[in-house]
Amino acid sequence: MREIHEGSCSMHSGPQSVVAKAIRLGLGEGIKSRLGERNKNWVEKLPHVLWAHRTMIKSSHGDTPFSLTYGTKAVIPTEIEMPTYCTAAVDMVNNDKELSLNLDLLEERRERAAICEAKAKSKMMKYYNARVHGIAFKTDDFVYRSNDASHAVAGGKLGPKWEGPYE
């Protein structure tokens, strides 16, 4: 809420900064779909879009880190007394059996998640390596050296970016 206040209050940097930050996070489509045809009151819709962005699954294996760690979904505690489907649909008789079954299957879910992560990593590596071309230099080849590293030639903003050629 503080972030929204600082973004929309005239005493702070302005609503444009909150919009720019939301667009940078990739929330532009979520805000547009939440607003629909009317483009007003986007500040009221922003917390809902931020919550959805922060709680959605962003990995290739389809599980949340909480469920891989503890073996169950994250739910609101019953002490808060806020009724949800997960707390209302609990079968108290079979609850212990279900929890022990979840813990037995937890290792299998972790292994499946590790396999999916490795598959996604190899896919990204294949995509990256297809576009990267290695260069091997031989003796007597002419090369240029980046001026940013050595600062051999001063020139400021309009100065040369490379120095050389070196043999």
Coordinates of N, CA and C in Angstrom, one line a residue:
M1 N 0.8 -1.2 0.0 CA 0.0 0.0 0.0 C 0.9 1.3 0.0
R2 N 2.0 1.2 0.7 CA 2.9 2.3 0.8 C 3.4 2.6 -0.6
E3 N 3.8 1.6 -1.4 CA 4.3 1.8 -2.7 C 3.3 2.5 -3.6
I4 N 2.0 2.1 -3.5 CA 0.9 2.7 -4.3 C 0.7 4.2 -3.8
H5 N 0.8 4.4 -2.5 CA 0.7 5.8 -2.0 C 1.8 6.7 -2.5
E6 N 3.0 6.2 -2.4 CA 4.1 7.0 -2.9 C 4.1 7.2 -4.4
G7 N 3.5 6.2 -5.1 CA 3.4 6.4 -6.6 C 2.3 7.3 -7.0
S8 N 1.2 7.4 -6.2 CA 0.1 8.2 -6.7 C -0.1 9.5 -5.9
C9 N 0.6 9.7 -4.8 CA 0.5 10.9 -4.1 C 1.3 12.0 -4.8
S10 N 0.8 13.3 -4.7 CA 1.5 14.4 -5.4 C 2.8 14.8 -4.7
M11 N 2.9 14.4 -3.4 CA 4.2 14.7 -2.7 C 5.3 13.8 -3.1
H12 N 5.1 12.7 -3.8 CA 6.1 11.8 -4.2 C 6.4 11.9 -5.7
S13 N 7.0 10.9 -6.3 CA 7.5 11.1 -7.6 C 6.4 11.1 -8.7
G14 N 5.2 10.6 -8.4 CA 4.1 10.7 -9.3 C 3.6 9.3 -9.8
P15 N 2.4 9.3 -10.3 CA 1.8 8.0 -10.7 C 2.6 7.4 -11.9
Q16 N 3.3 8.2 -12.6 CA 4.0 7.7 -13.8 C 5.0 6.7 -13.4
S17 N 5.7 6.9 -12.2 CA 6.7 6.0 -11.8 C 6.1 4.6 -11.4
V18 N 5.0 4.6 -10.8 CA 4.3 3.3 -10.5 C 3.9 2.6 -11.7
V19 N 3.4 3.3 -12.7 CA 3.0 2.7 -14.0 C 4.2 2.1 -14.7
A20 N 5.3 2.9 -14.7 CA 6.5 2.5 -15.4 C 7.1 1.2 -14.7
K21 N 7.1 1.2 -13.3 CA 7.6 0.0 -12.6 C 6.7 -1.2 -12.9
A22 N 5.4 -1.0 -13.0 CA 4.5 -2.1 -13.3 C 4.7 -2.7 -14.7
I23 N 5.0 -1.8 -15.6 CA 5.2 -2.2 -17.0 C 6.5 -2.9 -17.1
R24 N 7.6 -2.4 -16.3 CA 8.8 -3.1 -16.3 C 8.7 -4.5 -15.8
L25 N 7.9 -4.7 -14.8 CA 7.7 -6.1 -14.2 C 6.9 -7.0 -15.1
G26 N 6.3 -6.4 -16.2 CA 5.5 -7.2 -17.1 C 4.1 -7.3 -16.7
L27 N 3.6 -6.3 -16.0 CA 2.2 -6.4 -15.4 C 1.3 -5.6 -16.3
G28 N 1.7 -5.1 -17.4 CA 0.9 -4.2 -18.3 C -0.3 -5.0 -18.8
E29 N -0.2 -6.2 -19.2 CA -1.3 -7.0 -19.7 C -2.3 -7.3 -18.6
G30 N -1.8 -7.6 -17.4 CA -2.6 -7.9 -16.2 C -3.5 -6.7 -15.9
I31 N -2.9 -5.5 -15.9 CA -3.6 -4.3 -15.6 C -4.7 -4.0 -16.6
K32 N -4.3 -4.2 -17.9 CA -5.2 -3.9 -19.0 C -6.4 -4.9 -18.9
S33 N -6.2 -6.1 -18.6 CA -7.3 -7.1 -18.6 C -8.1 -6.9 -17.3
R34 N -7.5 -6.4 -16.3 CA -8.3 -6.1 -15.1 C -9.2 -4.9 -15.2
L35 N -8.7 -3.9 -16.0 CA -9.5 -2.7 -16.2 C -10.6 -2.8 -17.2
G36 N -10.3 -3.6 -18.2 CA -11.4 -3.8 -19.2 C -11.4 -2.6 -20.1
E37 N -12.6 -2.2 -20.5 CA -12.9 -1.1 -21.4 C -12.6 0.2 -20.7
R38 N -12.9 0.4 -19.5 CA -12.7 1.6 -18.8 C -11.3 1.7 -18.2
N39 N -10.6 2.8 -18.5 CA -9.2 2.9 -18.1 C -9.0 3.8 -16.9
K40 N -10.0 3.8 -16.0 CA -9.9 4.6 -14.8 C -9.7 3.7 -13.6
N41 N -9.2 4.3 -12.5 CA -9.0 3.7 -11.2 C -8.0 2.5 -11.3
W42 N -7.0 2.7 -12.1 CA -6.0 1.6 -12.2 C -5.2 1.5 -10.9
V43 N -5.2 2.5 -10.0 CA -4.5 2.4 -8.8 C -5.2 1.4 -7.8
E44 N -6.5 1.4 -7.9 CA -7.3 0.4 -7.1 C -7.0 -1.0 -7.5
K45 N -6.8 -1.2 -8.8 CA -6.6 -2.6 -9.4 C -5.2 -3.1 -9.2
L46 N -4.2 -2.2 -9.0 CA -2.8 -2.6 -9.0 C -2.5 -3.6 -7.9
P47 N -3.0 -3.5 -6.7 CA -2.7 -4.5 -5.7 C -3.1 -5.9 -6.0
H48 N -4.2 -6.0 -6.7 CA -4.7 -7.3 -7.1 C -3.8 -7.9 -8.2
V49 N -3.4 -7.1 -9.1 CA -2.5 -7.6 -10.2 C -1.1 -7.9 -9.6
L50 N -0.6 -7.1 -8.6 CA 0.7 -7.4 -8.0 C 0.6 -8.7 -7.2
W51 N -0.5 -8.9 -6.5 CA -0.7 -10.2 -5.7 C -0.7 -11.4 -6.6
A52 N -1.5 -11.3 -7.8 CA -1.5 -12.4 -8.7 C -0.1 -12.7 -9.3
H53 N 0.6 -11.6 -9.6 CA 2.0 -11.8 -10.1 C 2.9 -12.5 -9.1
R54 N 2.8 -12.1 -7.9 CA 3.7 -12.6 -6.8 C 3.4 -14.1 -6.4
T55 N 2.1 -14.5 -6.6 CA 1.7 -15.8 -6.1 C 1.6 -16.9 -7.2
M56 N 1.8 -16.5 -8.5 CA 1.7 -17.5 -9.5 C 2.9 -18.3 -9.6
I57 N 2.8 -19.5 -10.2 CA 3.9 -20.4 -10.4 C 4.7 -19.9 -11.6
K58 N 6.0 -19.7 -11.4 CA 6.9 -19.1 -12.4 C 8.0 -20.1 -12.8
S59 N 7.8 -21.4 -12.6 CA 8.8 -22.4 -12.9 C 8.3 -23.4 -13.8
S60 N 9.2 -24.2 -14.4 CA 8.8 -25.1 -15.4 C 8.2 -26.4 -14.8
H61 N 8.4 -26.7 -13.5 CA 7.9 -27.9 -13.0 C 6.5 -27.8 -12.5
G62 N 5.9 -26.6 -12.4 CA 4.5 -26.5 -12.0 C 4.2 -26.5 -10.5
D63 N 5.2 -26.6 -9.7 CA 5.0 -26.6 -8.2 C 5.6 -25.3 -7.6
T64 N 5.0 -24.9 -6.5 CA 5.5 -23.7 -5.8 C 6.7 -24.2 -4.9
P65 N 7.6 -23.3 -4.5 CA 8.7 -23.7 -3.6 C 8.1 -24.2 -2.3
F66 N 7.0 -23.6 -1.8 CA 6.4 -24.1 -0.5 C 6.0 -25.5 -0.6
S67 N 5.3 -25.9 -1.7 CA 4.8 -27.2 -1.8 C 5.9 -28.2 -2.0
L68 N 7.0 -27.9 -2.6 CA 8.1 -28.8 -2.7 C 8.9 -28.9 -1.3
T69 N 8.8 -27.9 -0.5 CA 9.5 -28.0 0.8 C 8.6 -28.7 1.8
Y70 N 7.4 -28.4 1.9 CA 6.5 -28.9 3.0 C 5.6 -30.0 2.5
G71 N 5.4 -30.2 1.2 CA 4.6 -31.3 0.7 C 3.1 -30.9 0.6
T72 N 2.7 -29.7 1.0 CA 1.3 -29.3 0.8 C 1.2 -27.9 0.3
K73 N 0.0 -27.5 -0.1 CA -0.2 -26.1 -0.6 C -0.2 -25.2 0.6
A74 N 0.1 -23.9 0.3 CA 0.0 -22.9 1.4 C -1.5 -22.5 1.5
V75 N -2.0 -22.6 2.7 CA -3.4 -22.1 3.0 C -3.4 -21.2 4.1
I76 N -4.4 -20.4 4.2 CA -4.6 -19.5 5.4 C -4.8 -20.3 6.6
P77 N -4.1 -20.0 7.7 CA -4.3 -20.7 9.0 C -5.8 -20.6 9.5
T78 N -6.2 -21.7 10.1 CA -7.6 -21.7 10.7 C -7.8 -20.8 11.8
E79 N -6.7 -20.4 12.5 CA -6.8 -19.4 13.6 C -7.3 -18.1 13.1
I80 N -7.1 -17.7 11.9 CA -7.6 -16.5 11.3 C -9.1 -16.5 11.2
E81 N -9.7 -17.7 11.1 CA -11.1 -17.9 11.0 C -11.7 -17.3 9.7
M82 N -11.0 -17.3 8.7 CA -11.4 -16.9 7.4 C -11.8 -18.1 6.6
P83 N -13.1 -18.4 6.3 CA -13.4 -19.6 5.6 C -13.0 -19.6 4.2
T84 N -12.3 -20.7 3.8 CA -11.9 -20.9 2.4 C -12.3 -22.3 2.1
Y85 N -12.2 -22.6 0.8 CA -12.6 -24.0 0.3 C -11.6 -25.0 0.9
C86 N -10.4 -24.7 1.0 CA -9.4 -25.7 1.6 C -9.7 -26.0 3.0
T87 N -10.0 -25.0 3.8 CA -10.3 -25.3 5.2 C -11.7 -25.9 5.4
A88 N -12.6 -25.6 4.6 CA -14.0 -26.1 4.7 C -14.1 -27.6 4.2
A89 N -13.3 -28.0 3.3 CA -13.4 -29.3 2.7 C -12.5 -30.3 3.3
V90 N -11.9 -30.0 4.5 CA -11.0 -31.0 5.2 C -11.9 -32.1 5.8
D91 N -11.5 -33.3 5.5 CA -12.1 -34.5 6.1 C -11.2 -34.9 7.3
M92 N -11.7 -34.6 8.5 CA -10.9 -34.7 9.7 C -10.5 -36.2 10.0
V93 N -11.4 -37.1 9.5 CA -11.1 -38.5 9.8 C -9.9 -39.0 9.0
N94 N -9.9 -38.6 7.7 CA -8.8 -39.1 6.8 C -7.7 -38.1 6.7
N95 N -7.7 -37.0 7.4 CA -6.7 -36.0 7.2 C -5.3 -36.5 7.5
D96 N -5.1 -37.3 8.6 CA -3.7 -37.7 8.9 C -3.2 -38.7 7.9
K97 N -4.1 -39.5 7.3 CA -3.7 -40.5 6.3 C -3.3 -39.7 5.0
E98 N -4.1 -38.7 4.7 CA -3.7 -37.9 3.5 C -2.4 -37.2 3.6
L99 N -2.2 -36.6 4.8 CA -0.9 -35.9 5.0 C 0.3 -36.9 5.0
S100 N 0.2 -38.1 5.5 CA 1.3 -39.0 5.5 C 1.5 -39.5 4.0
L101 N 0.4 -39.6 3.3 CA 0.5 -40.0 1.9 C 1.2 -38.9 1.1
N102 N 0.9 -37.6 1.4 CA 1.6 -36.5 0.7 C 3.1 -36.5 1.0
L103 N 3.4 -36.8 2.3 CA 4.8 -36.8 2.6 C 5.5 -38.0 2.0
D104 N 4.8 -39.1 1.8 CA 5.4 -40.3 1.1 C 5.7 -39.9 -0.4
L105 N 4.8 -39.2 -1.0 CA 4.9 -38.8 -2.4 C 5.8 -37.6 -2.6
L106 N 6.2 -36.9 -1.5 CA 7.0 -35.7 -1.7 C 8.3 -35.9 -2.4
E107 N 9.0 -37.0 -2.0 CA 10.3 -37.2 -2.7 C 10.1 -37.5 -4.2
E108 N 9.0 -38.1 -4.6 CA 8.8 -38.4 -6.0 C 8.5 -37.0 -6.7
R109 N 7.7 -36.1 -6.1 CA 7.4 -34.8 -6.6 C 8.7 -34.0 -6.8
R110 N 9.6 -34.1 -5.8 CA 10.9 -33.4 -5.9 C 11.7 -33.9 -7.0
E111 N 11.8 -35.2 -7.2 CA 12.5 -35.8 -8.3 C 12.0 -35.4 -9.6
R112 N 10.6 -35.4 -9.7 CA 10.0 -34.9 -11.0 C 10.3 -33.5 -11.3
A113 N 10.3 -32.6 -10.2 CA 10.6 -31.2 -10.4 C 12.1 -31.1 -10.8
A114 N 13.0 -31.9 -10.2 CA 14.4 -31.8 -10.6 C 14.6 -32.2 -12.1
I115 N 13.8 -33.2 -12.5 CA 13.9 -33.6 -13.9 C 13.4 -32.5 -14.9
C116 N 12.3 -31.9 -14.5 CA 11.7 -30.8 -15.3 C 12.7 -29.6 -15.3
E117 N 13.3 -29.3 -14.2 CA 14.3 -28.2 -14.2 C 15.5 -28.5 -15.1
A118 N 16.0 -29.7 -15.0 CA 17.1 -30.1 -15.9 C 16.7 -30.0 -17.3
K119 N 15.5 -30.4 -17.6 CA 15.1 -30.4 -19.0 C 15.0 -28.9 -19.5
A120 N 14.4 -28.1 -18.7 CA 14.3 -26.7 -19.1 C 15.7 -26.0 -19.2
K121 N 16.6 -26.4 -18.3 CA 17.9 -25.8 -18.4 C 18.7 -26.3 -19.6
S122 N 18.5 -27.6 -20.0 CA 19.2 -28.0 -21.2 C 18.5 -27.4 -22.5
K123 N 17.2 -27.1 -22.4 CA 16.6 -26.4 -23.5 C 17.1 -25.0 -23.7
M124 N 17.2 -24.3 -22.6 CA 17.8 -22.9 -22.6 C 19.2 -22.9 -23.1
M125 N 20.0 -23.9 -22.6 CA 21.4 -24.0 -23.0 C 21.5 -24.3 -24.5
K126 N 20.6 -25.1 -25.0 CA 20.6 -25.4 -26.5 C 20.3 -24.2 -27.3
Y127 N 19.3 -23.4 -26.8 CA 18.9 -22.2 -27.5 C 20.0 -21.2 -27.5
Y128 N 20.7 -21.0 -26.3 CA 21.8 -20.1 -26.2 C 23.0 -20.5 -27.1
N129 N 23.4 -21.8 -27.0 CA 24.6 -22.3 -27.7 C 24.4 -22.2 -29.2
A130 N 23.1 -22.3 -29.7 CA 22.9 -22.2 -31.1 C 23.2 -20.8 -31.7
R131 N 23.2 -19.8 -30.8 CA 23.4 -18.4 -31.2 C 24.7 -17.9 -30.9
V132 N 25.5 -18.6 -30.1 CA 26.8 -18.1 -29.7 C 27.9 -18.8 -30.6
H133 N 28.7 -18.1 -31.1 CA 29.8 -18.6 -32.0 C 31.1 -18.3 -31.3
G134 N 31.9 -19.4 -31.0 CA 33.2 -19.2 -30.5 C 34.2 -18.8 -31.5
I135 N 35.2 -18.0 -31.1 CA 36.2 -17.6 -32.0 C 37.6 -18.0 -31.4
A136 N 38.3 -18.7 -32.2 CA 39.7 -19.1 -31.8 C 40.7 -18.2 -32.6
F137 N 41.6 -17.5 -31.8 CA 42.6 -16.7 -32.5 C 43.8 -17.5 -32.7
K138 N 44.5 -17.2 -33.9 CA 45.7 -17.9 -34.2 C 46.8 -16.8 -34.1
T139 N 48.0 -17.2 -34.1 CA 49.1 -16.3 -34.0 C 49.1 -15.4 -35.3
D140 N 49.5 -14.2 -35.2 CA 49.6 -13.2 -36.3 C 48.2 -12.7 -36.7
D141 N 47.1 -13.0 -35.9 CA 45.8 -12.4 -36.2 C 45.8 -11.0 -35.6
F142 N 45.1 -10.1 -36.3 CA 44.9 -8.8 -35.8 C 43.6 -8.8 -35.0
V143 N 43.7 -8.2 -33.8 CA 42.5 -8.1 -32.9 C 42.4 -6.7 -32.3
Y144 N 41.2 -6.3 -31.9 CA 41.0 -5.0 -31.3 C 40.7 -5.3 -29.8
R145 N 41.1 -4.4 -28.9 CA 40.8 -4.5 -27.5 C 39.9 -3.4 -27.1
S146 N 39.0 -3.7 -26.2 CA 38.0 -2.8 -25.7 C 38.7 -1.7 -24.9
N147 N 38.3 -0.4 -25.2 CA 38.9 0.7 -24.6 C 38.3 0.9 -23.2
D148 N 37.1 0.3 -22.9 CA 36.5 0.4 -21.6 C 37.4 -0.2 -20.5
A149 N 38.0 -1.3 -20.9 CA 38.8 -2.0 -19.9 C 40.2 -1.3 -19.6
S150 N 40.8 -0.8 -20.7 CA 42.2 -0.3 -20.5 C 42.2 1.2 -20.3
H151 N 41.2 1.9 -20.9 CA 41.2 3.4 -20.9 C 42.5 4.0 -21.5
A152 N 43.0 3.3 -22.5 CA 44.3 3.8 -23.1 C 44.1 5.1 -23.9
V153 N 42.9 5.2 -24.6 CA 42.6 6.4 -25.3 C 41.5 7.1 -24.7
A154 N 41.7 8.3 -24.2 CA 40.7 9.1 -23.5 C 39.9 9.8 -24.6
G155 N 38.6 9.9 -24.4 CA 37.9 10.6 -25.4 C 36.5 10.9 -24.9
G156 N 36.1 10.4 -23.8 CA 34.8 10.7 -23.2 C 33.7 9.9 -24.0
K157 N 32.6 10.6 -24.1 CA 31.4 10.0 -24.7 C 31.6 9.7 -26.1
L158 N 32.3 10.6 -26.8 CA 32.5 10.4 -28.3 C 33.8 9.8 -28.6
G159 N 34.5 9.3 -27.7 CA 35.8 8.7 -27.9 C 35.7 7.3 -28.5
P160 N 36.8 6.7 -28.9 CA 36.7 5.4 -29.6 C 36.4 4.3 -28.5
K161 N 35.6 3.3 -29.0 CA 35.3 2.2 -28.1 C 36.3 1.1 -28.1
W162 N 37.1 1.0 -29.2 CA 38.1 0.0 -29.3 C 39.4 0.6 -29.6
E163 N 40.5 -0.1 -29.3 CA 41.8 0.3 -29.6 C 42.6 -0.8 -30.3
G164 N 43.4 -0.5 -31.1 CA 44.2 -1.5 -31.8 C 44.4 -1.1 -33.3
P165 N 44.6 -2.0 -34.1 CA 44.7 -3.4 -34.0 C 46.0 -3.9 -33.4
Y166 N 45.9 -5.0 -32.7 CA 47.1 -5.6 -32.1 C 47.3 -6.9 -32.8
E167 N 48.6 -7.3 -32.8 CA 48.9 -8.6 -33.5 C 49.2 -9.6 -32.5

